[in-house]
Structures are given as C-alpha cells and as structure tokens.
C-alpha cells in the first residue's frame, strides 16, 4: 500500500470534515474519490499532503507514519485551484517547483522541456500564464506537480471549468502517466471522467468512504435493476405475460406501443426478450443500464453535480 | 546545504516575481519620486508654513536660563554656529516662543529637548546641534575625570561645528532636504505592505499551499521570501535616494554609508513587520489594514506632519522606527550625538531581530495548520 488512512478524524470548529475515514491506495492504480460537496475529499488530500493535521487516526505514506521530506519528494499534488505565479513564465513556474522537489542542473532543464511537451505547452513556455486559456492554466498546474516524476500523483478536480479538448488531454495524460507506473489519486465531480480513467472508485459522503471498488463492481453491488424499452408496431395482449416468463424479468408493462421491461441487474436476458417481441415488429429498442451515477445516487441520496467546488 | 539551496531558490523566484509586474514596479518607483517633489516644492509652504527655513533666517533655540554653568557652556557652543540664534528665557516664555514658531526647540536645564509636535528641517538641525553638544560635554566630563586635558577635545568641537555648518555653507537647505529624508523613511516603511503581497503569495495563497507540500523547509521558505521582499524594497529606496540626490540635489551629508545602512535597517524592519503581522493576524487583508494604521501613526508622529500633542507619549514615539531612522540620518548629516545615533541604529536592527524571532515562532505554528 502506498497510502493508508485509518480512522482519520478532522474537525473544523463544530463541523466534522473527516469522520473516521478509512482509505487505502495501492501501488499502480488510479483511484477515484467521488463525493458531493462537503464529503471530505479535499480535506483528505490536505491531510495526506501535510497541509493540515488530522485530529485523530493514523496516516501512513510509503510505509512511514510521518510525512517527511522523503515522502514529500515522492508525491506530486495538483490542487483544485490554480496555484501558479501568474506573472512568471510557464517555464519559470515549472522550474521553481522542480527545484523545490530537488531537481537541479541539466536534469531540471530536460525535465522541464519534457513536461512542457507532454502537456502541449512547449510553444508558450516563455509566456506568462496570466495570458493563458483556462485549459492551458490547468495543464500548467499539473506540470508543476509532475516535474519530479512522483510515484503518487494527487489530482484534486483537475478539469474544473475547462474546454472538452483540454479535458481530453488531461484524461489521456492521466491514463498515460499511470501506464508508466505512477499511482494516481483522482477526485472529480465528473462521473464519466472517473469511469474513464479510474480502476477503483471510493465514494465518500459526510467524511467517510461509503463504497469502495471497481466501477462495475460498485454498480452491481448497489443497483439491482435495469430497464429495456421496446417500441413494437402491434403489441398483442399476451406479450407482457410471455416476457414476464423470461428469467430475471421483474415487471413488464405495455402502454400504447411502448413495452417497458424491468429485470434484475446483469441478468443478460435482452436477447431472449427481443426474440419474444420480434413477431410483433420491433420499431425501436433502448436499454438503460445502471451507471456509476445511479450507484452514487443510490448510496448518497444526492446528485453529484449539485454545485461546484468542495469546501472541505 | 539543502536549506541554503532552497533559500536561494525561493529568493530568486520571489525576487523575479516582485519585478515581473511592470506596471506595479513603475508605480512603486514613480510614486516616491513624485511625492518628494510635491511635498518638497509645491506643497511645502502649505504643510508647515510657520516652520519653514528660509534664506537669511536663523534656527532658534530657547535655552532655559538659570545660573547653571553648563548652559553657559551650551550657549558658548551654540553661538559658535552662525545659523543658530540662542534665546535665554524661562520655561513659560520658552513654551510660548515654541508655540509661536519663534524657536525650533527648547533645551531644559538637564539638556532635555522639547520639540514641537510638527517637525521640519530646522527642528532636526537644532536637535542634532544639541545632541552634538551633549556628546562633547560627556566627552569633556570623562576627560576631566580621567585627568586628561579637555583642551585636547577642541578638534572634536570644531569638527562638530563644521559638520553642522558645512552643508549650510553651500546653500540654504530647503523643505526638500527635510522631506527627502522623512518621505524616504516613510516610503520604505510602506514598502512593507508590498512585502505583504510576497508573503501572501508565498505562504497563504494556493501557490503557497502548493509550496508547502514540497520538501522545502519553513525557515528556508520564510527567509527566502523575506530576503526577496527586502532586497526589492531596498532597491526601490536606493533608486529614490539616487534620484533625490542627482535630480533634486538633496544633501545627504558626508557619511553616506551610515545613511544607507539606516535605510537598510528601515527596509528590513518594514518587511519583518509585514511577515509578523500576516502570521499574527492570519489574514493578508487584516495584516494590510493593521500595518497601514500603525505606519501612518508612526510616520505622522515621527515625521511631524500633523499637530497632535500626545503629551508624555511623545517620548515613547521617539522610539518609533521612523523616529530612530530620522535621528540617525539627520544626525549623520548635521553632526548629531554619535552615541545616540549608534544606539538608535542598533535599536532599529534589534526591533527587526525580535520581530523575526516572533514571526518565526508564529510561522512554525500557524502556516497551513
């Protein structure tokens, strides 16, 4: 394990940000932290990176109980807000953080060039980020965290407020850097991002991890039903009864020409249902499979994108 | 080794950051040059007309007259200086003369000096002269106690008189000579508010938080930020200093090194004060407000731009950083008491050292926790 958080508690005045949080990060994985506003995602990161102390519990990073300089050198942190020197050039920004992480001399120069190249910022290396677009600033924000090739990269909502092209660039980058061996801890409000890049997801709510697993595994464990909707030309009265006999089907309703079939999740019965309906001339088919968003809603009772930012 | 490397990294980056905002830099440099010009020329007559030092006028010093041999000696000393007009009088009359602007200071029987709440160049020269006398008097007393011949101190006396008179011999000092010193000190004190931006960016902003997630040590970080802010402010002060000397013809005396050291002391104090305030109040805005209030009070009281008599508190204010710097700079130009000048200069650096230690202790507890 690279990170182990055991029964971690953090309070801000009367508010409990982390309530006996238990979280582990394994080497080589991309773990997504999902949670509504105030779930404690950012506080978890602040505790991990030493920006705030936990009131109780134990945090272990790279096997050490204390976040020393050795552990800090092995971590790269991309904060939720832009953390740049806006009037210095992109190169200056990356160089500065590189030096603070202990990269110097010719290695620093080559790493800066490499980082700028990876993030598509080589052409604007000597320009100040105050003139950059939101997406370019976000990429530079990441660049300052990867200059020292960290073993663990923590990204706190790295794609907030940027264009789809930059978002794709960042998501591809996360996938690539993980393939090169970097472990990634990724928080986001965007479910599709997490589904796309994360191998494991932890859903947080009210300072705790309430579900932990792969995307499919989580969905299966929480969502028990899936729905197939058919549009048929001339549905016979006997059709619902025939469909109900198919294994896994829970309900079947017909209204006008629309047949709605509800089955247990992952029952794999769509082919059989289509076979039964085929004689009545199928005009259209749609299947709604359970998503991570459904799992999230079922677990927390909250929509994920009910606001921007995460104050805790 | 690692700490020094981090210190230099933070210093270089923050220094570069300070100078990367070109419009801000132009404003920083233009403002002090302009304010010295405006106060020293166009507005000088409106600010303290009753204390203007004009050609042909003499600096009035009221000496409380009693049968006291020391005051005879003081009178003898003062009469040697052409531009000084000595008036022997009683305490009440002396206060009336001071109120009316007929004299610039009153010297009491114990050589204590009473100055008007509103200061100017004449007051500073008069105070330097009396300071100088105190120094000579003390030296003579020591010489007599040690069985030495007091006459051997004559070169010292002559030297002090010549220091007082030499700048005045070339031309009549004007308001600009006074305001160049007081404004430069004020500007360097206010440079601390610019330093606040450096500390805010480097410690408390998102960028500061990111910096704290790196392996940089807090002493190297705080030290690097402080050094960058101090050097930036000092360069700003030096540009103003050179401009006032080369373009306005302000007289800075013969002991430039002492003036520059004092200006450095003020610069260092203002930056340490800034970092102390931001760590104490944990909010850049609150620190900015607090600093503005304190610096304005110190500037106006020590510089004497407004007529506020704080009574007994006037004595406390002479230990304000502005006042200490004025004593040393005017003393170095017009021959003040060497011992007092050195102790005031040392006190300025002691203030910075004490504040830095307090800031460091606060920083250990308060940065990002």
XYZ file of C-alpha atoms in Angstrom, chain A residues 67-290:
224
model
C 5.088 12.835 6.233
C 8.792 13.603 5.957
C 10.734 15.177 3.126
C 11.396 11.762 1.600
C 7.660 11.085 1.270
C 7.010 14.631 0.035
C 9.516 14.116 -2.780
C 7.562 11.041 -3.907
C 4.245 12.893 -4.121
C 3.012 15.421 -6.672
C -0.048 17.468 -5.798
C -2.333 19.263 -8.226
C -4.582 21.498 -6.134
C -8.181 22.219 -7.034
C -7.494 25.925 -7.577
C -4.736 27.219 -9.807
C -1.539 27.516 -7.814
C 0.795 29.383 -10.140
C 2.856 32.549 -10.338
C 0.689 34.262 -12.940
C 3.271 36.865 -13.973
C 6.186 34.432 -14.344
C 6.568 32.295 -17.449
C 5.310 28.715 -17.698
C 8.938 27.551 -17.732
C 9.758 29.583 -14.605
C 6.783 28.093 -12.776
C 7.708 24.503 -13.560
C 11.406 25.121 -12.863
C 10.665 26.654 -9.480
C 8.676 23.694 -8.214
C 11.186 21.321 -9.791
C 13.974 22.893 -7.750
C 11.924 22.724 -4.571
C 11.447 18.997 -5.236
C 15.217 18.666 -5.561
C 15.633 18.535 -9.356
C 18.578 20.678 -10.484
C 21.020 21.326 -13.311
C 20.772 19.631 -16.698
C 18.200 17.162 -15.416
C 15.934 20.047 -14.463
C 16.207 21.552 -17.923
C 15.425 18.299 -19.709
C 12.557 17.510 -17.340
C 11.043 20.975 -17.851
C 11.211 20.561 -21.629
C 9.717 17.093 -21.354
C 6.900 18.278 -19.092
C 6.047 21.191 -21.360
C 5.982 18.790 -24.307
C 3.759 16.239 -22.544
C 1.255 18.931 -21.616
C 1.305 20.644 -25.001
C 2.754 23.877 -23.662
C 6.121 23.980 -25.444
C 5.013 26.796 -27.738
C 4.080 29.048 -24.839
C 6.899 28.058 -22.488
C 8.183 31.600 -22.127
C 4.811 33.278 -21.792
C 3.150 34.171 -18.512
C 0.099 32.062 -17.574
C -1.983 35.188 -16.974
C -2.380 35.220 -20.757
C -3.306 31.517 -20.970
C -6.730 29.980 -21.521
C -8.317 28.107 -18.623
C -7.292 24.756 -20.089
C -3.671 25.801 -20.561
C -3.514 27.059 -16.974
C -4.905 23.728 -15.752
C -2.264 21.855 -17.721
C 0.478 24.056 -16.308
C -0.987 23.463 -12.854
C -0.409 19.753 -13.477
C 3.067 20.354 -14.923
C 4.284 21.875 -11.661
C 3.312 18.647 -9.878
C 4.939 16.113 -12.213
C 8.321 17.748 -12.899
C 9.975 15.472 -10.314
C 8.283 12.310 -11.630
C 6.337 11.490 -8.462
C 5.353 7.953 -7.534
C 1.972 9.191 -6.317
C 0.143 11.939 -8.200
C -2.798 13.537 -6.425
C -5.196 15.450 -8.654
C -7.955 17.411 -6.941
C -10.648 18.202 -9.514
C -8.131 18.921 -12.262
C -10.624 19.583 -15.044
C -12.980 22.101 -13.469
C -14.058 24.817 -15.870
C -12.113 23.842 -18.968
C -12.943 23.069 -22.578
C -13.527 19.462 -23.776
C -10.244 19.411 -25.725
C -8.150 20.268 -22.667
C -10.185 17.841 -20.589
C -9.433 15.030 -23.041
C -5.767 16.000 -22.989
C -5.669 15.770 -19.207
C -7.560 12.471 -19.075
C -5.253 10.937 -21.688
C -2.313 12.243 -19.705
C -3.604 10.576 -16.521
C -4.003 7.270 -18.333
C -0.524 7.522 -19.839
C 1.273 8.528 -16.672
C -0.402 5.638 -14.880
C 0.805 3.239 -17.591
C 4.313 4.497 -16.868
C 3.957 3.382 -13.261
C 2.627 6.443 -11.408
C -0.120 5.790 -8.916
C -2.912 8.364 -9.222
C -5.433 9.616 -6.704
C -8.105 11.486 -8.638
C -11.045 13.467 -7.307
C -13.738 14.753 -9.597
C -17.342 15.803 -9.845
C -17.490 14.319 -13.330
C -18.658 10.717 -13.220
C -17.677 9.989 -16.822
C -14.093 11.065 -16.080
C -13.867 8.702 -13.156
C -15.406 5.871 -15.182
C -12.910 6.570 -17.947
C -9.649 6.775 -16.024
C -10.092 5.087 -12.649
C -9.525 1.439 -11.926
C -11.063 1.792 -8.470
C -13.577 4.206 -7.026
C -14.198 5.296 -3.457
C -17.475 7.057 -2.873
C -17.288 9.477 0.042
C -20.074 11.095 1.977
C -20.044 13.047 5.242
C -16.368 12.396 5.810
C -16.410 8.647 5.279
C -15.884 6.150 2.471
C -19.252 4.516 1.969
C -18.383 2.336 -1.027
C -15.121 1.103 -2.480
C -14.482 -0.983 -5.566
C -14.282 -1.157 -9.371
C -16.896 0.761 -11.362
C -18.809 -2.359 -12.494
C -18.479 -3.988 -9.120
C -19.830 -0.910 -7.347
C -22.725 -0.600 -9.729
C -23.678 -4.236 -9.358
C -23.470 -4.076 -5.620
C -25.860 -1.178 -5.388
C -28.087 -1.181 -8.434
C -30.281 -4.223 -8.641
C -32.424 -3.421 -11.656
C -32.039 -2.462 -15.301
C -34.657 -1.496 -17.846
C -35.247 -2.325 -21.539
C -37.798 -0.339 -23.500
C -39.222 -1.636 -26.793
C -41.415 0.067 -29.326
C -43.463 -2.530 -31.229
C -45.884 -1.988 -34.125
C -48.786 -4.153 -32.884
C -48.318 -5.426 -29.320
C -50.610 -8.358 -28.544
C -52.242 -8.567 -25.081
C -50.341 -11.803 -24.457
C -46.932 -10.180 -24.982
C -46.352 -8.956 -21.376
C -47.173 -12.334 -19.961
C -44.749 -14.041 -22.367
C -41.950 -11.637 -21.425
C -42.573 -11.995 -17.691
C -41.731 -15.681 -18.032
C -38.162 -14.842 -19.124
C -35.542 -15.422 -16.452
C -34.683 -12.286 -14.466
C -37.684 -10.218 -15.574
C -39.371 -8.467 -12.664
C -42.013 -6.332 -14.396
C -43.386 -5.792 -17.879
C -45.846 -3.027 -18.782
C -47.359 -2.065 -22.128
C -48.697 1.402 -22.839
C -49.762 2.108 -26.396
C -46.881 0.669 -28.389
C -44.237 1.003 -25.670
C -43.192 -2.112 -23.757
C -41.145 -1.476 -20.619
C -39.322 -4.485 -19.159
C -37.541 -4.327 -15.789
C -35.055 -7.074 -14.949
C -32.556 -7.806 -12.254
C -29.177 -6.197 -12.936
C -26.821 -8.151 -15.178
C -29.439 -10.762 -15.926
C -28.330 -10.973 -19.589
C -31.833 -11.585 -20.886
C -32.151 -8.912 -23.564
C -31.677 -11.339 -26.454
C -34.486 -13.585 -25.233
C -36.847 -10.606 -24.734
C -36.144 -9.407 -28.284
C -36.774 -12.881 -29.600
C -40.216 -12.951 -27.982
C -41.115 -9.450 -29.200
C -39.798 -9.883 -32.745
C -43.067 -11.288 -34.250
C -44.841 -8.070 -33.266
C -42.444 -5.953 -35.366
C -39.931 -4.082 -33.225
C -39.602 -0.412 -34.237
C -37.063 0.618 -31.629
C -35.104 -0.626 -28.621
C -33.412 1.239 -25.780
C -31.686 -0.229 -22.757
C -30.859 1.707 -19.622
C -28.043 0.028 -17.760
C -27.143 1.040 -14.262
